[in-house]
Amino acid sequence: MNNLDNQYQALLQSILQYGVDKNDRTGTGTRSIFGYTIRHKMSEGFPLLTTKHVPFKLIVTELLWFLKGDTNIKYLVDNGCNIWNGDAYKKYVNHPYFLGYDDLPPIEWFNSEMKKNTEFGKRWGELGPVYGKQWRDWNGVDQIKNLINELRTNPDSRRLMVSAWNVGELDKMTLPPCHYGFQCYVREGKYLSLMWNQRSVDTFLGLPFNIASYGLLLELIAKEVNMIPDELIGSLGDVHLYSNHIGQANEQLTNESFELPQLIINDEFWNPDEDITQQVTHIEIDDFFVKNYNHHKRIKAPLSN
């Protein structure tokens, strides 16, 4: 069993065994523990879980969306990534226009309009100043660009941080950041580690995405500053299983893991004179793929919004 899947399954078991039942914003209900850490050596393989299928292309699409500074789901939808649709739909049907209406348009209609209607997408796909806005434009500050510059010029700094938790703009966001910041650390001048902090962790559906997404971000930043990806660390707060994910978690616990895959980046057409904050405007989703990804089948579970 690879160490990452082992840690993840140990976390599932901890929640099932020691978690407490709590109410939550979505009304679904959770079983929850507080405080957990996951550590992964990138030299052991790309951190994509194998005890169930995790859709790598969706992870790439969302990360590129963050790095572009985009906050409208139209880019995601156009590229087959619908993980934010429920949040946008909830904002849409909560608009005062629908106040008192019992016959609300279904999410299937909303998704169809988002896909085919550009003007509808521009208006109703906007989530407010969420992740990408804060990463690339926190009151005019490009945090990603600053991080890359600091890694190149002052790699021993203890201020190699990016935050998405902009207190002054939380009320404008459709959903406040779950993973609200990350910090980098350089060892011996060439080994780059990344630790992300997460206040709220949907362990079954969300966490596998978060692990792989920050693993991919670590790989990209390391590539940009000519360093070696070292350790990926998740510092997790409210770690929970939704009540309608308990059966799925138990199913995943029965699966033995495979070896982790390898990440392949096709940078043949990337401009060497541009940094990642410039490259991201024309990097293609298909520039990234994983080699030797052996995995168990997908385990379906409902998403709570």
PDB file of C-alpha atoms in Angstrom:
ATOM      1  CA  MET A   1       0.000   0.000   0.000  1.00  0.00           C
ATOM      2  CA  ASN A   2       1.360   3.448  -0.882  1.00  0.00           C
ATOM      3  CA  ASN A   3       1.763   5.775   2.082  1.00  0.00           C
ATOM      4  CA  LEU A   4      -0.653   8.440   0.818  1.00  0.00           C
ATOM      5  CA  ASP A   5      -3.602   6.101   0.411  1.00  0.00           C
ATOM      6  CA  ASN A   6      -2.671   4.571   3.753  1.00  0.00           C
ATOM      7  CA  GLN A   7      -2.874   7.989   5.445  1.00  0.00           C
ATOM      8  CA  TYR A   8      -6.131   8.830   3.709  1.00  0.00           C
ATOM      9  CA  GLN A   9      -7.772   5.569   4.727  1.00  0.00           C
ATOM     10  CA  ALA A  10      -6.505   6.037   8.291  1.00  0.00           C
ATOM     11  CA  LEU A  11      -8.227   9.437   8.279  1.00  0.00           C
ATOM     12  CA  LEU A  12     -11.488   7.913   7.049  1.00  0.00           C
ATOM     13  CA  GLN A  13     -11.251   5.329   9.819  1.00  0.00           C
ATOM     14  CA  SER A  14     -10.534   8.002  12.445  1.00  0.00           C
ATOM     15  CA  ILE A  15     -13.610   9.997  11.460  1.00  0.00           C
ATOM     16  CA  LEU A  16     -15.818   6.916  11.468  1.00  0.00           C
ATOM     17  CA  GLN A  17     -14.486   5.736  14.817  1.00  0.00           C
ATOM     18  CA  TYR A  18     -13.948   8.941  16.764  1.00  0.00           C
ATOM     19  CA  GLY A  19     -16.017  11.575  14.960  1.00  0.00           C
ATOM     20  CA  VAL A  20     -18.922  13.433  16.519  1.00  0.00           C
ATOM     21  CA  ASP A  21     -22.184  14.160  14.726  1.00  0.00           C
ATOM     22  CA  LYS A  22     -22.644  17.820  13.853  1.00  0.00           C
ATOM     23  CA  ASN A  23     -25.104  19.982  11.970  1.00  0.00           C
ATOM     24  CA  ASP A  24     -23.739  21.979   9.053  1.00  0.00           C
ATOM     25  CA  ARG A  25     -24.499  24.808   6.652  1.00  0.00           C
ATOM     26  CA  THR A  26     -25.871  22.510   3.954  1.00  0.00           C
ATOM     27  CA  GLY A  27     -28.358  20.759   6.249  1.00  0.00           C
ATOM     28  CA  THR A  28     -26.918  17.335   5.371  1.00  0.00           C
ATOM     29  CA  GLY A  29     -25.196  16.627   8.678  1.00  0.00           C
ATOM     30  CA  THR A  30     -21.634  15.425   9.229  1.00  0.00           C
ATOM     31  CA  ARG A  31     -19.441  13.180  11.324  1.00  0.00           C
ATOM     32  CA  SER A  32     -16.472  15.336  12.257  1.00  0.00           C
ATOM     33  CA  ILE A  33     -13.083  15.459  13.974  1.00  0.00           C
ATOM     34  CA  PHE A  34     -10.948  18.549  14.521  1.00  0.00           C
ATOM     35  CA  GLY A  35      -7.310  18.785  13.514  1.00  0.00           C
ATOM     36  CA  TYR A  36      -5.405  16.408  11.261  1.00  0.00           C
ATOM     37  CA  THR A  37      -2.191  16.463   9.217  1.00  0.00           C
ATOM     38  CA  ILE A  38      -1.337  14.618   6.010  1.00  0.00           C
ATOM     39  CA  ARG A  39       2.272  14.499   4.768  1.00  0.00           C
ATOM     40  CA  HIS A  40       3.438  13.203   1.407  1.00  0.00           C
ATOM     41  CA  LYS A  41       6.913  12.957  -0.120  1.00  0.00           C
ATOM     42  CA  MET A  42       6.611  13.989  -3.755  1.00  0.00           C
ATOM     43  CA  SER A  43       9.489  11.643  -4.623  1.00  0.00           C
ATOM     44  CA  GLU A  44       7.095   8.752  -3.895  1.00  0.00           C
ATOM     45  CA  GLY A  45       4.811   9.693  -6.798  1.00  0.00           C
ATOM     46  CA  PHE A  46       2.136  12.193  -7.754  1.00  0.00           C
ATOM     47  CA  PRO A  47      -0.474  12.413  -4.950  1.00  0.00           C
ATOM     48  CA  LEU A  48      -3.522  11.085  -6.768  1.00  0.00           C
ATOM     49  CA  LEU A  49      -5.388   8.531  -4.654  1.00  0.00           C
ATOM     50  CA  THR A  50      -5.672   5.042  -6.083  1.00  0.00           C
ATOM     51  CA  THR A  51      -8.229   3.458  -3.735  1.00  0.00           C
ATOM     52  CA  LYS A  52     -10.874   5.125  -5.918  1.00  0.00           C
ATOM     53  CA  HIS A  53     -10.725   6.932  -9.243  1.00  0.00           C
ATOM     54  CA  VAL A  54      -9.998  10.664  -8.918  1.00  0.00           C
ATOM     55  CA  PRO A  55     -10.607  12.724 -12.117  1.00  0.00           C
ATOM     56  CA  PHE A  56      -7.228  14.364 -12.755  1.00  0.00           C
ATOM     57  CA  LYS A  57      -8.346  16.617 -15.635  1.00  0.00           C
ATOM     58  CA  LEU A  58     -10.960  18.299 -13.424  1.00  0.00           C
ATOM     59  CA  ILE A  59      -8.244  19.043 -10.875  1.00  0.00           C
ATOM     60  CA  VAL A  60      -6.027  20.590 -13.557  1.00  0.00           C
ATOM     61  CA  THR A  61      -8.929  22.674 -14.867  1.00  0.00           C
ATOM     62  CA  GLU A  62      -9.800  24.088 -11.455  1.00  0.00           C
ATOM     63  CA  LEU A  63      -6.177  24.898 -10.560  1.00  0.00           C
ATOM     64  CA  LEU A  64      -5.622  26.724 -13.856  1.00  0.00           C
ATOM     65  CA  TRP A  65      -8.844  28.636 -13.144  1.00  0.00           C
ATOM     66  CA  PHE A  66      -7.433  29.718  -9.782  1.00  0.00           C
ATOM     67  CA  LEU A  67      -4.092  30.711 -11.302  1.00  0.00           C
ATOM     68  CA  LYS A  68      -5.769  32.740 -14.030  1.00  0.00           C
ATOM     69  CA  GLY A  69      -7.440  34.827 -11.329  1.00  0.00           C
ATOM     70  CA  ASP A  70     -10.825  33.850 -12.762  1.00  0.00           C
ATOM     71  CA  THR A  71     -13.918  33.845 -10.546  1.00  0.00           C
ATOM     72  CA  ASN A  72     -16.588  32.923 -13.083  1.00  0.00           C
ATOM     73  CA  ILE A  73     -17.455  29.241 -13.552  1.00  0.00           C
ATOM     74  CA  LYS A  74     -17.956  29.645 -17.322  1.00  0.00           C
ATOM     75  CA  TYR A  75     -14.337  28.583 -17.969  1.00  0.00           C
ATOM     76  CA  LEU A  76     -14.847  25.514 -15.792  1.00  0.00           C
ATOM     77  CA  VAL A  77     -18.151  24.544 -17.414  1.00  0.00           C
ATOM     78  CA  ASP A  78     -16.777  25.030 -20.922  1.00  0.00           C
ATOM     79  CA  ASN A  79     -14.019  22.580 -20.028  1.00  0.00           C
ATOM     80  CA  GLY A  80     -16.297  19.940 -18.516  1.00  0.00           C
ATOM     81  CA  CYS A  81     -15.714  20.810 -14.861  1.00  0.00           C
ATOM     82  CA  ASN A  82     -19.005  21.254 -12.989  1.00  0.00           C
ATOM     83  CA  ILE A  83     -17.846  21.093  -9.365  1.00  0.00           C
ATOM     84  CA  TRP A  84     -18.794  24.720  -8.682  1.00  0.00           C
ATOM     85  CA  ASN A  85     -22.150  24.650 -10.498  1.00  0.00           C
ATOM     86  CA  GLY A  86     -24.134  23.920  -7.350  1.00  0.00           C
ATOM     87  CA  ASP A  87     -22.782  26.998  -5.578  1.00  0.00           C
ATOM     88  CA  ALA A  88     -23.526  29.246  -8.558  1.00  0.00           C
ATOM     89  CA  TYR A  89     -27.010  27.748  -8.903  1.00  0.00           C
ATOM     90  CA  LYS A  90     -27.758  28.310  -5.222  1.00  0.00           C
ATOM     91  CA  LYS A  91     -26.779  31.961  -5.599  1.00  0.00           C
ATOM     92  CA  TYR A  92     -28.997  32.206  -8.705  1.00  0.00           C
ATOM     93  CA  VAL A  93     -32.184  30.813  -7.138  1.00  0.00           C
ATOM     94  CA  ASN A  94     -31.645  32.889  -3.984  1.00  0.00           C
ATOM     95  CA  HIS A  95     -31.825  36.075  -6.051  1.00  0.00           C
ATOM     96  CA  PRO A  96     -34.684  38.384  -4.916  1.00  0.00           C
ATOM     97  CA  TYR A  97     -36.314  37.856  -8.325  1.00  0.00           C
ATOM     98  CA  PHE A  98     -37.366  34.373  -7.207  1.00  0.00           C
ATOM     99  CA  LEU A  99     -38.669  35.470  -3.809  1.00  0.00           C
ATOM    100  CA  GLY A 100     -42.007  33.758  -3.209  1.00  0.00           C
ATOM    101  CA  TYR A 101     -41.691  31.472  -6.230  1.00  0.00           C
ATOM    102  CA  ASP A 102     -42.339  27.783  -5.575  1.00  0.00           C
ATOM    103  CA  ASP A 103     -41.542  26.618  -9.094  1.00  0.00           C
ATOM    104  CA  LEU A 104     -37.810  27.360  -9.292  1.00  0.00           C
ATOM    105  CA  PRO A 105     -35.857  26.524 -12.444  1.00  0.00           C
ATOM    106  CA  PRO A 106     -34.077  23.175 -11.965  1.00  0.00           C
ATOM    107  CA  ILE A 107     -30.295  22.939 -11.779  1.00  0.00           C
ATOM    108  CA  GLU A 108     -30.300  20.925 -15.033  1.00  0.00           C
ATOM    109  CA  TRP A 109     -31.743  23.959 -16.849  1.00  0.00           C
ATOM    110  CA  PHE A 110     -29.221  26.236 -15.126  1.00  0.00           C
ATOM    111  CA  ASN A 111     -26.323  23.995 -16.185  1.00  0.00           C
ATOM    112  CA  SER A 112     -27.560  23.921 -19.768  1.00  0.00           C
ATOM    113  CA  GLU A 113     -27.857  27.722 -19.927  1.00  0.00           C
ATOM    114  CA  MET A 114     -24.423  28.119 -18.359  1.00  0.00           C
ATOM    115  CA  LYS A 115     -22.955  25.931 -21.086  1.00  0.00           C
ATOM    116  CA  LYS A 116     -24.660  27.393 -24.156  1.00  0.00           C
ATOM    117  CA  ASN A 117     -25.571  30.982 -23.223  1.00  0.00           C
ATOM    118  CA  THR A 118     -22.531  33.254 -22.971  1.00  0.00           C
ATOM    119  CA  GLU A 119     -24.368  36.244 -21.548  1.00  0.00           C
ATOM    120  CA  PHE A 120     -26.153  34.101 -18.969  1.00  0.00           C
ATOM    121  CA  GLY A 121     -22.811  32.596 -17.994  1.00  0.00           C
ATOM    122  CA  LYS A 122     -21.138  35.973 -17.603  1.00  0.00           C
ATOM    123  CA  ARG A 123     -23.876  37.188 -15.267  1.00  0.00           C
ATOM    124  CA  TRP A 124     -24.793  34.124 -13.243  1.00  0.00           C
ATOM    125  CA  GLY A 125     -21.508  32.252 -13.267  1.00  0.00           C
ATOM    126  CA  GLU A 126     -19.771  34.882 -11.156  1.00  0.00           C
ATOM    127  CA  LEU A 127     -18.863  33.750  -7.627  1.00  0.00           C
ATOM    128  CA  GLY A 128     -17.425  36.989  -6.282  1.00  0.00           C
ATOM    129  CA  PRO A 129     -13.807  37.496  -5.122  1.00  0.00           C
ATOM    130  CA  VAL A 130     -13.029  33.831  -4.396  1.00  0.00           C
ATOM    131  CA  TYR A 131      -9.679  32.025  -4.599  1.00  0.00           C
ATOM    132  CA  GLY A 132      -8.320  33.246  -7.926  1.00  0.00           C
ATOM    133  CA  LYS A 133      -9.105  36.876  -7.190  1.00  0.00           C
ATOM    134  CA  GLN A 134      -7.254  36.757  -3.876  1.00  0.00           C
ATOM    135  CA  TRP A 135      -4.282  34.807  -5.242  1.00  0.00           C
ATOM    136  CA  ARG A 136      -3.737  37.159  -8.182  1.00  0.00           C
ATOM    137  CA  ASP A 137      -5.279  40.464  -7.091  1.00  0.00           C
ATOM    138  CA  TRP A 138      -5.614  41.065  -3.342  1.00  0.00           C
ATOM    139  CA  ASN A 139      -6.223  44.806  -3.428  1.00  0.00           C
ATOM    140  CA  GLY A 140      -3.837  45.048  -6.382  1.00  0.00           C
ATOM    141  CA  VAL A 141      -1.243  42.583  -5.055  1.00  0.00           C
ATOM    142  CA  ASP A 142      -0.409  39.530  -7.180  1.00  0.00           C
ATOM    143  CA  GLN A 143       0.458  37.064  -4.419  1.00  0.00           C
ATOM    144  CA  ILE A 144       1.559  34.296  -6.787  1.00  0.00           C
ATOM    145  CA  LYS A 145       3.965  36.575  -8.634  1.00  0.00           C
ATOM    146  CA  ASN A 146       5.340  37.869  -5.325  1.00  0.00           C
ATOM    147  CA  LEU A 147       5.797  34.314  -4.027  1.00  0.00           C
ATOM    148  CA  ILE A 148       7.789  33.296  -7.103  1.00  0.00           C
ATOM    149  CA  ASN A 149       9.981  36.377  -6.813  1.00  0.00           C
ATOM    150  CA  GLU A 150      10.654  35.718  -3.113  1.00  0.00           C
ATOM    151  CA  LEU A 151      11.512  32.067  -3.783  1.00  0.00           C
ATOM    152  CA  ARG A 152      14.097  33.203  -6.311  1.00  0.00           C
ATOM    153  CA  THR A 153      15.607  36.010  -4.266  1.00  0.00           C
ATOM    154  CA  ASN A 154      15.040  35.055  -0.614  1.00  0.00           C
ATOM    155  CA  PRO A 155      14.312  31.315  -0.419  1.00  0.00           C
ATOM    156  CA  ASP A 156      14.965  31.101   3.345  1.00  0.00           C
ATOM    157  CA  SER A 157      12.208  33.606   4.084  1.00  0.00           C
ATOM    158  CA  ARG A 158       9.491  32.588   6.524  1.00  0.00           C
ATOM    159  CA  ARG A 159       7.019  34.794   4.654  1.00  0.00           C
ATOM    160  CA  LEU A 160       6.547  32.611   1.570  1.00  0.00           C
ATOM    161  CA  MET A 161       2.781  32.679   1.934  1.00  0.00           C
ATOM    162  CA  VAL A 162      -0.384  33.120  -0.118  1.00  0.00           C
ATOM    163  CA  SER A 163      -3.755  33.740   1.534  1.00  0.00           C
ATOM    164  CA  ALA A 164      -7.304  33.585   0.203  1.00  0.00           C
ATOM    165  CA  TRP A 165      -8.968  34.584   3.511  1.00  0.00           C
ATOM    166  CA  ASN A 166      -9.627  38.261   2.790  1.00  0.00           C
ATOM    167  CA  VAL A 167     -11.778  39.232   5.769  1.00  0.00           C
ATOM    168  CA  GLY A 168     -12.929  42.435   4.104  1.00  0.00           C
ATOM    169  CA  GLU A 169     -14.399  40.560   1.139  1.00  0.00           C
ATOM    170  CA  LEU A 170     -15.783  37.369   2.675  1.00  0.00           C
ATOM    171  CA  ASP A 171     -19.334  38.696   2.520  1.00  0.00           C
ATOM    172  CA  LYS A 172     -18.969  39.181  -1.255  1.00  0.00           C
ATOM    173  CA  MET A 173     -17.952  35.572  -1.894  1.00  0.00           C
ATOM    174  CA  THR A 174     -20.502  32.934  -2.833  1.00  0.00           C
ATOM    175  CA  LEU A 175     -18.518  30.558  -0.602  1.00  0.00           C
ATOM    176  CA  PRO A 176     -15.658  31.587   1.734  1.00  0.00           C
ATOM    177  CA  PRO A 177     -12.425  29.684   1.060  1.00  0.00           C
ATOM    178  CA  CYS A 178     -12.244  26.175   2.517  1.00  0.00           C
ATOM    179  CA  HIS A 179      -8.507  25.892   1.822  1.00  0.00           C
ATOM    180  CA  TYR A 180      -7.630  29.396   2.847  1.00  0.00           C
ATOM    181  CA  GLY A 181      -3.872  29.686   2.431  1.00  0.00           C
ATOM    182  CA  PHE A 182      -0.559  27.985   1.765  1.00  0.00           C
ATOM    183  CA  GLN A 183       3.071  28.434   2.729  1.00  0.00           C
ATOM    184  CA  CYS A 184       6.272  27.332   0.997  1.00  0.00           C
ATOM    185  CA  TYR A 185       9.523  26.188   2.554  1.00  0.00           C
ATOM    186  CA  VAL A 186      12.929  25.687   0.926  1.00  0.00           C
ATOM    187  CA  ARG A 187      15.466  23.172   2.222  1.00  0.00           C
ATOM    188  CA  GLU A 188      19.141  23.325   1.283  1.00  0.00           C
ATOM    189  CA  GLY A 189      18.402  25.948  -1.332  1.00  0.00           C
ATOM    190  CA  LYS A 190      16.790  23.507  -3.778  1.00  0.00           C
ATOM    191  CA  TYR A 191      14.092  21.340  -2.166  1.00  0.00           C
ATOM    192  CA  LEU A 192      10.677  23.016  -2.169  1.00  0.00           C
ATOM    193  CA  SER A 193       7.855  22.000   0.175  1.00  0.00           C
ATOM    194  CA  LEU A 194       4.300  23.321   0.380  1.00  0.00           C
ATOM    195  CA  MET A 195       1.817  23.247   3.250  1.00  0.00           C
ATOM    196  CA  TRP A 196      -1.786  24.249   2.750  1.00  0.00           C
ATOM    197  CA  ASN A 197      -4.262  25.142   5.496  1.00  0.00           C
ATOM    198  CA  GLN A 198      -7.901  24.130   5.291  1.00  0.00           C
ATOM    199  CA  ARG A 199     -10.659  25.156   7.700  1.00  0.00           C
ATOM    200  CA  SER A 200     -13.364  22.842   6.322  1.00  0.00           C
ATOM    201  CA  VAL A 201     -12.629  19.462   4.735  1.00  0.00           C
ATOM    202  CA  ASP A 202     -15.185  17.417   2.775  1.00  0.00           C
ATOM    203  CA  THR A 203     -13.075  14.324   3.290  1.00  0.00           C
ATOM    204  CA  PHE A 204     -14.691  11.969   0.793  1.00  0.00           C
ATOM    205  CA  LEU A 205     -15.253  14.224  -2.222  1.00  0.00           C
ATOM    206  CA  GLY A 206     -13.157  17.333  -1.640  1.00  0.00           C
ATOM    207  CA  LEU A 207      -9.953  16.231   0.058  1.00  0.00           C
ATOM    208  CA  PRO A 208      -8.693  13.954  -2.762  1.00  0.00           C
ATOM    209  CA  PHE A 209      -9.040  16.986  -5.064  1.00  0.00           C
ATOM    210  CA  ASN A 210      -7.252  19.274  -2.601  1.00  0.00           C
ATOM    211  CA  ILE A 211      -4.322  16.895  -2.145  1.00  0.00           C
ATOM    212  CA  ALA A 212      -3.758  16.492  -5.882  1.00  0.00           C
ATOM    213  CA  SER A 213      -4.373  20.177  -6.631  1.00  0.00           C
ATOM    214  CA  TYR A 214      -1.770  21.407  -4.168  1.00  0.00           C
ATOM    215  CA  GLY A 215       0.576  18.656  -5.339  1.00  0.00           C
ATOM    216  CA  LEU A 216       0.208  20.012  -8.875  1.00  0.00           C
ATOM    217  CA  LEU A 217       0.695  23.579  -7.651  1.00  0.00           C
ATOM    218  CA  LEU A 218       3.885  22.509  -5.849  1.00  0.00           C
ATOM    219  CA  GLU A 219       5.153  20.894  -9.048  1.00  0.00           C
ATOM    220  CA  LEU A 220       4.401  24.034 -11.080  1.00  0.00           C
ATOM    221  CA  ILE A 221       6.032  26.431  -8.633  1.00  0.00           C
ATOM    222  CA  ALA A 222       9.086  24.179  -8.273  1.00  0.00           C
ATOM    223  CA  LYS A 223       9.390  24.034 -12.057  1.00  0.00           C
ATOM    224  CA  GLU A 224       9.128  27.809 -12.243  1.00  0.00           C
ATOM    225  CA  VAL A 225      11.923  28.464  -9.707  1.00  0.00           C
ATOM    226  CA  ASN A 226      14.103  25.497 -10.739  1.00  0.00           C
ATOM    227  CA  MET A 227      13.710  23.564  -7.486  1.00  0.00           C
ATOM    228  CA  ILE A 228      12.858  19.963  -6.608  1.00  0.00           C
ATOM    229  CA  PRO A 229       9.371  19.218  -5.219  1.00  0.00           C
ATOM    230  CA  ASP A 230       9.915  17.867  -1.720  1.00  0.00           C
ATOM    231  CA  GLU A 231       7.079  17.498   0.796  1.00  0.00           C
ATOM    232  CA  LEU A 232       3.359  18.241   0.492  1.00  0.00           C
ATOM    233  CA  ILE A 233       1.588  18.848   3.804  1.00  0.00           C
ATOM    234  CA  GLY A 234      -2.096  19.352   4.521  1.00  0.00           C
ATOM    235  CA  SER A 235      -2.990  21.059   7.795  1.00  0.00           C
ATOM    236  CA  LEU A 236      -6.680  20.310   8.234  1.00  0.00           C
ATOM    237  CA  GLY A 237      -9.246  21.834  10.615  1.00  0.00           C
ATOM    238  CA  ASP A 238     -12.848  20.574  10.682  1.00  0.00           C
ATOM    239  CA  VAL A 239     -12.387  17.232   8.925  1.00  0.00           C
ATOM    240  CA  HIS A 240     -15.720  15.600   8.206  1.00  0.00           C
ATOM    241  CA  LEU A 241     -17.693  12.981   6.326  1.00  0.00           C
ATOM    242  CA  TYR A 242     -21.160  14.019   5.226  1.00  0.00           C
ATOM    243  CA  SER A 243     -23.821  11.682   6.570  1.00  0.00           C
ATOM    244  CA  ASN A 244     -24.604  10.518   3.029  1.00  0.00           C
ATOM    245  CA  HIS A 245     -20.944   9.570   2.423  1.00  0.00           C
ATOM    246  CA  ILE A 246     -20.576   7.034   5.243  1.00  0.00           C
ATOM    247  CA  GLY A 247     -21.305   4.001   3.092  1.00  0.00           C
ATOM    248  CA  GLN A 248     -18.945   5.198   0.382  1.00  0.00           C
ATOM    249  CA  ALA A 249     -16.156   5.746   2.911  1.00  0.00           C
ATOM    250  CA  ASN A 250     -16.605   2.206   4.213  1.00  0.00           C
ATOM    251  CA  GLU A 251     -16.442   0.891   0.657  1.00  0.00           C
ATOM    252  CA  GLN A 252     -13.197   2.744  -0.044  1.00  0.00           C
ATOM    253  CA  LEU A 253     -11.679   1.314   3.134  1.00  0.00           C
ATOM    254  CA  THR A 254     -11.947  -2.167   1.612  1.00  0.00           C
ATOM    255  CA  ASN A 255      -9.798  -1.231  -1.410  1.00  0.00           C
ATOM    256  CA  GLU A 256      -6.079  -1.930  -1.476  1.00  0.00           C
ATOM    257  CA  SER A 257      -3.929   0.687  -3.146  1.00  0.00           C
ATOM    258  CA  PHE A 258      -1.700   0.690  -6.204  1.00  0.00           C
ATOM    259  CA  GLU A 259       1.576   2.497  -6.720  1.00  0.00           C
ATOM    260  CA  LEU A 260       1.152   6.234  -7.214  1.00  0.00           C
ATOM    261  CA  PRO A 261       1.312   7.595 -10.774  1.00  0.00           C
ATOM    262  CA  GLN A 262       3.854   9.981 -12.273  1.00  0.00           C
ATOM    263  CA  LEU A 263       3.036  13.516 -13.418  1.00  0.00           C
ATOM    264  CA  ILE A 264       3.955  14.446 -16.990  1.00  0.00           C
ATOM    265  CA  ILE A 265       3.992  18.106 -18.074  1.00  0.00           C
ATOM    266  CA  ASN A 266       4.223  18.865 -21.790  1.00  0.00           C
ATOM    267  CA  ASP A 267       5.886  22.284 -21.797  1.00  0.00           C
ATOM    268  CA  GLU A 268       7.173  22.120 -25.371  1.00  0.00           C
ATOM    269  CA  PHE A 269       5.242  25.218 -26.422  1.00  0.00           C
ATOM    270  CA  TRP A 270       5.597  27.195 -23.197  1.00  0.00           C
ATOM    271  CA  ASN A 271       7.457  30.480 -23.513  1.00  0.00           C
ATOM    272  CA  PRO A 272      10.679  30.292 -21.450  1.00  0.00           C
ATOM    273  CA  ASP A 273      10.709  34.097 -21.123  1.00  0.00           C
ATOM    274  CA  GLU A 274       7.392  34.137 -19.222  1.00  0.00           C
ATOM    275  CA  ASP A 275       6.724  33.130 -15.635  1.00  0.00           C
ATOM    276  CA  ILE A 276       3.763  30.996 -14.619  1.00  0.00           C
ATOM    277  CA  THR A 277       1.535  34.032 -13.995  1.00  0.00           C
ATOM    278  CA  GLN A 278       1.932  34.901 -17.681  1.00  0.00           C
ATOM    279  CA  GLN A 279       2.052  31.352 -19.017  1.00  0.00           C
ATOM    280  CA  VAL A 280      -1.255  30.440 -17.430  1.00  0.00           C
ATOM    281  CA  THR A 281      -3.194  32.486 -19.967  1.00  0.00           C
ATOM    282  CA  HIS A 282      -2.243  30.038 -22.725  1.00  0.00           C
ATOM    283  CA  ILE A 283      -1.290  26.822 -20.916  1.00  0.00           C
ATOM    284  CA  GLU A 284      -3.565  24.007 -22.081  1.00  0.00           C
ATOM    285  CA  ILE A 285      -5.342  21.584 -19.761  1.00  0.00           C
ATOM    286  CA  ASP A 286      -3.997  18.752 -21.922  1.00  0.00           C
ATOM    287  CA  ASP A 287      -0.416  19.839 -21.155  1.00  0.00           C
ATOM    288  CA  PHE A 288      -0.795  17.805 -17.959  1.00  0.00           C
ATOM    289  CA  PHE A 289      -1.397  14.094 -17.623  1.00  0.00           C
ATOM    290  CA  VAL A 290      -0.545  11.254 -15.283  1.00  0.00           C
ATOM    291  CA  LYS A 291       1.330   8.142 -16.332  1.00  0.00           C
ATOM    292  CA  ASN A 292       0.663   4.683 -14.885  1.00  0.00           C
ATOM    293  CA  TYR A 293      -2.425   5.737 -12.957  1.00  0.00           C
ATOM    294  CA  ASN A 294      -3.841   2.428 -11.752  1.00  0.00           C
ATOM    295  CA  HIS A 295      -6.889   2.834  -9.558  1.00  0.00           C
ATOM    296  CA  HIS A 296     -10.128   1.328  -8.303  1.00  0.00           C
ATOM    297  CA  LYS A 297     -13.426   2.408  -9.819  1.00  0.00           C
ATOM    298  CA  ARG A 298     -15.108   5.707  -9.143  1.00  0.00           C
ATOM    299  CA  ILE A 299     -17.275   5.719  -6.007  1.00  0.00           C
ATOM    300  CA  LYS A 300     -20.212   8.073  -6.537  1.00  0.00           C
ATOM    301  CA  ALA A 301     -21.403  10.366  -3.751  1.00  0.00           C
ATOM    302  CA  PRO A 302     -23.700  13.434  -3.698  1.00  0.00           C
ATOM    303  CA  LEU A 303     -22.165  16.900  -3.385  1.00  0.00           C
ATOM    304  CA  SER A 304     -23.596  19.082  -0.612  1.00  0.00           C
ATOM    305  CA  ASN A 305     -23.882  22.816  -1.392  1.00  0.00           C
TER     306      ASN A 305
END
